[in-house]
Every structure is written in C-alpha cells, then in structure tokens.
Coordinates of C-alpha atoms in Angstrom, one line a residue:
M19 CA 0.0 0.0 0.0
S20 CA 1.4 3.4 -1.0
V21 CA 2.0 6.3 1.4
A22 CA -0.8 8.2 -0.4
S23 CA -3.3 5.3 0.3
K24 CA -2.3 5.2 3.9
L25 CA -2.9 8.9 4.2
R26 CA -6.4 8.4 3.0
A27 CA -7.0 5.9 5.7
G28 CA -5.7 8.1 8.5
I29 CA -2.3 9.2 9.9
P30 CA -1.0 6.6 12.5
Q31 CA 2.3 7.1 14.2
S32 CA 3.9 4.4 12.1
L33 CA 3.1 6.3 8.9
I34 CA 4.6 9.5 10.4
D35 CA 7.8 7.6 11.2
E36 CA 7.9 6.2 7.6
L37 CA 7.5 9.7 6.1
E38 CA 10.4 11.0 8.2
A39 CA 12.6 8.1 7.2
E40 CA 12.0 8.8 3.5
G41 CA 13.2 12.4 3.9
G42 CA 12.2 15.5 2.0
I43 CA 8.7 15.4 3.7
F44 CA 7.8 18.0 6.2
V45 CA 5.4 16.1 8.5
E46 CA 4.1 19.2 10.2
D47 CA 3.1 20.7 6.9
I48 CA 1.2 17.6 5.9
L49 CA -0.5 17.4 9.3
H50 CA -1.5 21.0 9.1
G51 CA -2.9 20.6 5.6
L52 CA -5.0 17.6 6.6
S53 CA -6.1 18.9 10.0
H54 CA -9.4 20.2 8.5
L55 CA -10.4 16.8 7.2
P56 CA -12.7 14.7 9.4
K57 CA -11.1 11.7 11.1
I58 CA -12.2 8.3 10.0
T59 CA -13.4 7.6 13.6
Q60 CA -15.8 10.6 13.5
V61 CA -19.4 9.6 13.2
Q62 CA -21.2 11.2 10.3
P63 CA -25.0 11.2 9.6
R64 CA -26.5 10.5 6.2
R65 CA -25.8 13.1 3.6
A66 CA -29.4 14.2 3.6
V67 CA -29.2 15.0 7.3
L68 CA -26.1 17.2 6.7
A69 CA -27.9 19.0 3.9
M70 CA -31.3 19.4 5.5
P71 CA -32.4 22.7 7.2
E72 CA -32.7 23.0 10.9
Y73 CA -35.6 24.6 12.8
H74 CA -34.6 27.0 15.6
P75 CA -37.7 28.3 17.4
P76 CA -37.0 31.3 19.6
L77 CA -38.2 29.7 22.7
A78 CA -35.9 31.3 25.3
G79 CA -37.2 34.0 27.6
R80 CA -40.9 33.8 26.9
Q81 CA -42.0 35.2 30.2
A82 CA -44.3 37.8 28.7
L83 CA -47.6 38.1 26.8
R84 CA -47.3 35.3 24.2
L85 CA -48.3 36.8 21.0
D86 CA -45.6 35.1 19.1
F87 CA -46.3 31.4 18.6
N88 CA -50.0 31.3 17.7
E89 CA -50.8 29.4 20.9
N90 CA -54.0 29.6 22.8
T91 CA -53.1 32.7 25.0
F92 CA -55.5 31.9 27.8
A93 CA -56.3 28.3 28.8
P94 CA -57.9 25.0 27.7
S95 CA -61.4 24.0 28.7
P96 CA -61.9 23.7 32.5
R97 CA -63.0 20.1 31.8
V98 CA -59.3 19.5 30.8
F99 CA -58.2 20.5 34.3
A100 CA -60.9 18.3 35.9
A101 CA -59.7 15.3 33.9
L102 CA -56.1 16.0 34.9
Q103 CA -57.1 15.9 38.6
K104 CA -58.4 12.4 38.1
L105 CA -55.0 11.0 37.0
T106 CA -53.3 8.6 39.4
S107 CA -49.7 8.1 40.2
E108 CA -50.0 4.5 39.1
G109 CA -51.5 5.6 35.8
L110 CA -48.3 7.4 35.0
T111 CA -46.4 4.1 35.1
I112 CA -48.5 2.5 32.3
Y113 CA -47.7 2.7 28.6
P114 CA -50.4 4.8 26.9
E115 CA -53.0 3.2 24.7
R116 CA -53.9 5.4 21.7
Q117 CA -56.7 3.4 20.3
P118 CA -59.5 4.1 22.8
T119 CA -59.1 7.8 22.4
E120 CA -58.8 7.5 18.6
R121 CA -62.2 5.8 18.6
I122 CA -63.7 8.8 20.5
V123 CA -62.0 11.3 18.1
A124 CA -63.2 9.3 15.1
D125 CA -66.8 9.4 16.4
H126 CA -66.5 13.1 17.0
F127 CA -65.6 13.7 13.4
G128 CA -68.0 11.1 12.0
L129 CA -65.2 8.8 10.8
A130 CA -64.4 5.1 11.3
P131 CA -61.6 4.4 13.9
E132 CA -59.3 3.1 11.1
Q133 CA -59.5 6.5 9.4
V134 CA -58.0 8.4 12.3
M135 CA -54.5 8.4 13.7
L136 CA -53.4 10.5 16.7
T137 CA -49.9 11.9 16.6
N138 CA -47.4 13.7 18.7
G139 CA -48.5 17.1 17.4
V140 CA -48.9 17.7 13.6
D141 CA -45.1 17.9 13.6
E142 CA -44.9 14.1 14.0
A143 CA -47.7 13.7 11.4
I144 CA -45.5 15.5 8.8
H145 CA -42.5 13.4 9.8
L146 CA -44.4 10.1 9.5
L147 CA -45.8 11.2 6.1
A148 CA -42.3 11.8 4.8
C149 CA -41.0 8.5 6.2
A150 CA -43.9 6.5 4.8
F151 CA -44.3 7.9 1.3
L152 CA -40.9 9.4 0.1
D153 CA -37.9 7.7 -1.3
E154 CA -34.8 9.5 -2.6
G155 CA -35.6 10.8 -6.0
D156 CA -39.3 11.4 -5.2
E157 CA -40.6 14.9 -5.3
A158 CA -42.6 16.7 -2.6
L159 CA -44.4 19.9 -3.3
V160 CA -45.1 22.8 -0.9
C161 CA -46.0 26.5 -1.2
T162 CA -43.8 29.1 0.4
P163 CA -43.8 30.8 2.7
S164 CA -45.4 28.2 5.0
F165 CA -44.6 26.0 8.0
F166 CA -40.9 25.3 8.0
M167 CA -41.2 21.8 9.4
Y168 CA -42.5 20.7 6.0
D169 CA -39.0 21.4 4.6
V170 CA -37.2 19.7 7.5
S171 CA -39.1 16.4 7.3
I172 CA -39.2 16.2 3.5
S173 CA -35.5 17.1 3.2
M174 CA -34.6 14.2 5.5
M175 CA -36.0 11.7 3.0
T176 CA -35.4 13.2 -0.4
S177 CA -33.6 16.0 -2.2
G178 CA -36.7 16.4 -4.4
L179 CA -38.4 19.2 -2.4
R180 CA -40.0 21.7 -4.8
R181 CA -41.3 25.0 -3.5
V182 CA -43.7 27.3 -5.3
Q183 CA -43.3 30.8 -4.1
A184 CA -46.3 33.0 -3.5
D185 CA -46.1 36.6 -4.9
D186 CA -46.4 39.7 -2.7
T187 CA -50.1 39.2 -2.3
L188 CA -49.2 36.0 -0.4
A189 CA -52.3 34.4 -1.9
F190 CA -52.0 30.7 -2.7
P191 CA -50.7 30.4 -6.3
F192 CA -53.1 27.7 -7.5
E193 CA -52.3 27.7 -11.2
R194 CA -48.5 27.6 -10.7
F195 CA -48.8 25.1 -8.0
L196 CA -50.9 22.8 -10.2
A197 CA -48.4 23.2 -13.0
A198 CA -45.5 22.1 -10.6
I199 CA -47.0 18.6 -10.2
T200 CA -45.0 15.9 -12.1
P201 CA -45.2 12.1 -12.2
R202 CA -42.4 12.1 -9.6
T203 CA -44.6 14.1 -7.1
K204 CA -45.4 11.7 -4.2
L205 CA -46.3 14.1 -1.4
I206 CA -48.1 17.4 -1.4
I207 CA -48.7 19.6 1.6
V208 CA -51.0 22.6 1.6
A209 CA -51.9 24.6 4.8
S210 CA -55.2 26.3 4.9
P211 CA -55.3 28.7 6.6
N212 CA -51.6 29.1 6.0
N213 CA -48.9 30.1 8.5
P214 CA -47.5 32.8 8.5
T215 CA -49.7 34.5 5.8
G216 CA -53.2 33.6 7.0
A217 CA -54.2 32.9 3.4
T218 CA -56.7 30.1 2.6
V219 CA -57.2 27.6 -0.2
S220 CA -60.7 26.7 -1.4
R221 CA -62.0 23.2 -1.1
E222 CA -62.5 23.2 -4.8
H223 CA -58.8 24.0 -5.4
L224 CA -57.7 21.4 -2.9
L225 CA -59.7 18.7 -4.5
A226 CA -58.4 19.7 -7.9
I227 CA -54.9 19.3 -6.6
A228 CA -55.7 15.8 -5.3
A229 CA -57.2 14.8 -8.6
A230 CA -54.2 16.1 -10.5
A231 CA -51.8 13.9 -8.6
P232 CA -53.5 10.5 -7.8
Q233 CA -50.0 9.0 -7.3
A234 CA -49.3 11.5 -4.5
V235 CA -50.6 11.9 -0.9
L236 CA -52.1 15.4 -0.4
M237 CA -52.0 16.5 3.2
V238 CA -54.2 19.5 4.0
D239 CA -52.9 21.1 7.2
E240 CA -55.9 22.6 9.0
A241 CA -54.1 23.6 12.1
Y242 CA -56.0 26.9 12.1
F243 CA -59.4 25.6 10.9
H244 CA -61.4 26.9 13.8
F245 CA -60.6 30.5 13.1
H246 CA -61.7 30.1 9.5
G247 CA -64.5 27.4 9.3
E248 CA -63.9 25.9 5.9
T249 CA -62.6 22.3 5.8
T250 CA -62.0 19.2 3.7
M251 CA -62.7 16.9 6.7
G252 CA -65.9 15.9 5.1
D253 CA -63.8 14.5 2.2
A254 CA -61.6 12.4 4.5
G255 CA -62.0 8.7 3.5
K256 CA -63.8 9.6 0.3
I257 CA -60.7 10.9 -1.7
P258 CA -58.2 8.0 -1.7
N259 CA -55.1 10.2 -1.6
L260 CA -56.3 12.9 0.8
L261 CA -55.2 13.2 4.5
V262 CA -56.4 16.0 6.7
A263 CA -54.3 17.2 9.6
R264 CA -55.7 18.9 12.7
T265 CA -53.9 20.1 15.8
F266 CA -55.2 20.4 19.4
S267 CA -52.5 23.0 20.2
K268 CA -54.3 26.1 18.9
A269 CA -58.0 26.6 19.6
Y270 CA -58.1 23.7 22.2
G271 CA -55.0 25.0 24.1
L272 CA -53.2 21.7 24.5
A273 CA -49.8 22.8 22.9
N274 CA -47.8 21.6 25.9
L275 CA -49.3 18.1 25.7
R276 CA -48.4 17.6 22.0
V277 CA -51.3 16.0 20.3
G278 CA -52.5 16.2 16.8
M279 CA -54.3 13.9 14.3
L280 CA -54.5 12.7 10.7
A281 CA -57.7 11.7 9.1
G282 CA -58.4 10.1 5.8
D283 CA -58.3 6.9 3.7
A284 CA -57.8 3.8 6.0
R285 CA -55.2 2.3 3.7
L286 CA -53.0 5.4 4.0
I287 CA -53.5 5.5 7.8
G288 CA -52.4 1.9 7.9
F289 CA -49.1 2.7 6.3
L290 CA -48.5 5.5 8.8
H291 CA -49.1 3.1 11.6
K292 CA -46.3 0.9 10.3
V293 CA -43.7 3.7 10.7
S294 CA -45.1 5.1 13.9
S295 CA -44.1 4.3 17.5
P296 CA -47.0 2.5 19.2
Y297 CA -46.7 4.9 22.2
N298 CA -46.2 8.2 20.3
V299 CA -48.9 10.1 22.2
N300 CA -48.5 10.5 25.9
G301 CA -51.2 9.2 28.3
V302 CA -52.0 12.6 29.8
A303 CA -52.9 14.0 26.4
L304 CA -55.0 10.9 25.7
A305 CA -56.8 11.3 29.0
V306 CA -57.8 15.0 28.5
L307 CA -58.4 15.1 24.8
P308 CA -62.0 13.7 24.9
E309 CA -62.9 16.4 27.5
A310 CA -61.5 19.1 25.3
L311 CA -63.5 17.8 22.3
A312 CA -66.7 17.5 24.3
D313 CA -66.7 21.1 25.6
E314 CA -68.1 22.8 22.5
D315 CA -69.3 25.8 24.4
Y316 CA -65.8 26.6 25.6
L317 CA -64.3 26.1 22.2
Q318 CA -66.8 28.4 20.5
W319 CA -66.2 31.1 23.2
Y320 CA -62.5 31.1 22.6
V321 CA -62.9 31.1 18.8
S322 CA -65.3 34.0 19.0
Q323 CA -62.8 35.9 21.2
V324 CA -60.1 35.4 18.6
R325 CA -62.3 36.4 15.6
A326 CA -63.4 39.6 17.4
G327 CA -59.8 40.3 18.4
R328 CA -58.6 39.8 14.8
D329 CA -61.0 42.5 13.6
R330 CA -59.7 44.8 16.3
V331 CA -56.1 44.2 15.4
E332 CA -56.7 44.8 11.7
A333 CA -58.6 48.0 12.5
A334 CA -55.7 49.2 14.7
L335 CA -53.2 48.5 11.9
D336 CA -55.4 50.4 9.4
E337 CA -55.3 53.4 11.8
L338 CA -51.6 53.1 12.3
G339 CA -50.9 52.9 8.6
V340 CA -49.3 49.4 8.9
R341 CA -49.6 47.3 5.9
Y342 CA -50.9 43.8 6.6
W343 CA -52.6 40.7 5.0
K344 CA -56.1 39.8 5.8
S345 CA -56.0 36.6 7.9
A346 CA -58.3 33.7 8.4
A347 CA -56.2 32.4 11.3
N348 CA -55.4 33.5 14.9
F349 CA -52.7 35.8 13.8
V350 CA -52.0 38.8 11.5
L351 CA -48.8 39.3 9.4
M352 CA -47.5 42.9 9.2
D353 CA -45.1 44.7 6.9
I354 CA -42.7 46.7 9.1
G355 CA -39.8 46.9 6.8
P356 CA -36.1 47.2 7.7
R357 CA -36.7 48.0 11.4
H358 CA -38.6 44.8 12.1
K359 CA -36.1 43.8 14.8
E360 CA -36.4 47.1 16.5
L361 CA -40.1 46.7 16.7
V362 CA -39.8 43.2 18.2
A363 CA -37.3 44.4 20.8
A364 CA -39.5 47.4 21.7
M365 CA -42.6 45.1 22.1
R366 CA -40.6 42.8 24.3
A367 CA -39.7 45.8 26.5
H368 CA -43.4 46.4 26.8
G369 CA -44.0 42.8 27.9
V370 CA -45.4 41.5 24.6
L371 CA -43.7 38.9 22.4
L372 CA -44.1 39.0 18.5
R373 CA -42.6 36.7 15.9
D374 CA -40.2 38.1 13.3
R375 CA -40.9 36.2 10.1
S376 CA -38.2 38.0 8.0
A377 CA -36.3 34.8 7.4
D378 CA -39.2 33.2 5.5
P379 CA -39.1 33.3 1.7
G380 CA -40.6 36.6 0.5
C381 CA -41.2 37.9 4.0
D382 CA -38.3 40.3 4.6
G383 CA -39.4 42.9 7.1
Y384 CA -42.6 41.1 8.1
V385 CA -43.7 40.5 11.7
R386 CA -46.5 38.3 13.0
I387 CA -48.8 39.0 15.9
T388 CA -50.9 36.3 17.5
I389 CA -54.6 37.1 18.4
G390 CA -55.8 36.0 21.9
V391 CA -58.6 36.8 24.2
E392 CA -60.0 40.3 24.6
D393 CA -57.6 41.5 27.3
H394 CA -54.6 40.2 25.5
V395 CA -55.6 41.9 22.3
T396 CA -56.1 45.2 24.2
R397 CA -52.6 44.9 25.7
G398 CA -51.1 43.9 22.4
I399 CA -52.6 46.9 20.5
A400 CA -51.5 49.3 23.3
A401 CA -47.9 48.0 23.2
L402 CA -47.9 48.2 19.4
R403 CA -49.0 51.8 19.4
A404 CA -46.3 52.7 22.0
S405 CA -43.6 50.7 20.3
L406 CA -44.1 52.2 16.9
A407 CA -44.1 55.7 18.4
E408 CA -40.9 54.9 20.4
I409 CA -38.9 53.8 17.3
N410 CA -40.4 56.7 15.2
W411 CA -41.7 54.2 12.6
T412 CA -43.6 55.6 9.6
P413 CA -45.7 53.8 7.0
N414 CA -43.2 54.6 4.2
E415 CA -40.7 52.2 5.8
S416 CA -42.7 49.2 4.8
R417 CA -41.3 46.9 2.2
I418 CA -43.9 47.7 -0.5
A419 CA -43.5 51.5 0.1
Q420 CA -39.8 51.1 -0.6
G421 CA -40.5 49.3 -3.9
K422 CA -39.0 46.0 -2.6
S423 CA -41.7 43.7 -3.7
E424 CA -40.0 40.8 -5.4
E425 CA -40.9 39.1 -8.6
T426 CA -42.6 35.8 -8.2
N427 CA -40.3 32.8 -8.6
E428 CA -42.2 29.9 -10.1
Y429 CA -40.1 27.3 -8.3
E430 CA -37.4 27.7 -5.7

C-alpha cells in the first residue's frame, strides 16, 4: 500500500515515522494541511441530514404576553383540568393506549376508527408522512412561505423538495402550484389557513390538486381551521389520496401536551401506523383530549374571542398605517420593513412577544402578531402603538413602500 493510500485511511504514528525516514517530507506541513479533514473515527450522519435545514424556534425567555407562537393565549377548557385531577400516580407508570381515544376522536368527526391516527402534534404527522411515502428521487411539493417543518421532514427523506413561491399578495398560487406537479410528485402539503400568511385555499382547489396527482398523498394542514371554518374533513376517507391534519395546540389550548391527528383513507393511515411508534402520544394528552373535544361551548367562546380580536387588530393596523394581510387564522402578518427587529425588541420591553418572520421566503421585514382573548388583544394593541411611536416608525418604511416587492419565482 502506497503512502498516499495510507494517508487516505488516517495518519497513524507508524506512517509519520515512515515519512520522516524517507526524507524530504515536512510532516508538520502535511498534518496542518490535513487537519481540517474529518477523522475516520468521527461519526457522520446521512448526507441528507447534513444538507437538511434546521428549525430554531426562539423559545428562550418567553415570560411575557405570548403573541408570538399562535398558541391559545388563555387556557384550555376547565374540563381538561378536571380530567387532569383524576389521573393517578399508578396511571403514569403505564404505557399509553392510543386506540380508545382514537375511537372517541373518530366518532367526534363522523369517521371510522381506522380512518384516524393521533400523533405527537402535527409535527410528527408531517414526519411520518415523509417517512412512509418518500424515497430519494421522489418529489414533494409545498408552497412558500409556509410552516418550516415541512422542509425539515421532507429534506430528511429526499432532495426532491419543490417550492412554489407566493407573490407579494401572499395568496395561494393555485395555477402555478398545479403546474408544478409531475409524475415524480409523491407528497403534497398545503396549509389552509396558511402560516405565516393567514391565506386560505378553497376546497374546490384542494380537491383539484388531489385529482391532478393521484400518485401522491395530499395532506391538507388545517391547524387553524377553527378560526376560518372551511374544511376538507368531510372528504376524508372519500378521496383516496387525501389526508387532513388537525392540531389540538391552537384553539383547544393543548400545545404543551403535544397531540394532533391525521384523518383520511384507511389504507394510507395503515401505512402510517407501520412507521409510527405504538406509544407516540402521551397518556396525559390521551386522557384529557376527549374532554377538550366535548366542551363545544368553551371552544366556541375562545374562537369568538379570537375572531373579534382579529378584527380589532386589523382595524388598529389600518389606523396606524401598517400594511398587513387579511387573515383567516389566529394571527396577522404585518409589513414593518427594515426595522422589524427594532419593533420586536420594543414590544418585548413592553412585555409583549411578537414573531419576526423575515427569514421566511418573500417575507423580509414582516412581523406576525398572535390574536388571543380580549384583554390580551387590548394589551397587544396598546404595546404596538407605543412601540411604533418609540422607534419613530412611519408607513413609508414598509417593504412595499420602498419598492422592494420581489418578482414571483415559479419554483425555488
């Protein structure tokens, strides 16, 4: 074996001695030149993991009014707390059984148990879809800007992620999205209402997408359904390639317990069971979820609070001259412009957290505010007025006022 071959395998002491004996070789120079190379003993993940994006939610220091993560800003149903108080210490030692609660959830939505799967939040649902239906070389289709975890889970399985960028209206680009479907498309994810834009996609358009790609799974992410009201849940089980995702983190206020669901064709749900852990949803979530679902009065009260608050926030933004996008969700996206970070910092100083969305494709200068209950909306609007005044913000600082609206990229 040549010295060069030995170098490729590592630099043991015996090789260093051999180089020195041959003369004319400066061992220190060689070691310095190769010091940046990974050692053969260093563990490396799959190439896809090295290349995939990483999600970094700004979770540190959230001891303030939480208008940043689209959570329920108040509380879940009182019936949830009553159910928690019935839990026993022995019960915490038992592996959770998902199926009994899945039957209750299925009945609530008018579905068969085999058409429903509970997941560890919708995040896990996205992960399971990618694992079950994507091979390297397959294509997955999303619209951007949207929920970043789509990119993370898809990129883990294939380099074939295709993004269709919305234009400055942030409306769903239906025609261009439909044109992006190819025979290699195996997974399509569409959020309606969408995060962070608040835009919706009609049921007619969603069913047209499903029909245009019978070889692909279409997941409709309805995390913010309650604040909008339109759904494809009635099509779950009837359209063979349709899966509907719902979360119980938003309107139901169970974000800390991590529980979501997928509903649709029993055959597709069966494949997802194969790649899922049998104990993916914790027993506390399974115990309280039926109570959260049963308390329709509480749910409707919270939803009405958010809808009224959304109108108040949009009216305040009109008065302040802040450009924004009409939203069907529990948040509103605002165009602040270059000083978006200053606004977020000023709001934090007033005890209110906002989410800077400038890193999202096509969202430079945009900030999102979550809508909560009446008192939280009042505090949020007051802090926004004060913060904009403190940083001397003017409407001509918005991205559109500066002529920075970007041309639409068909695919990214």
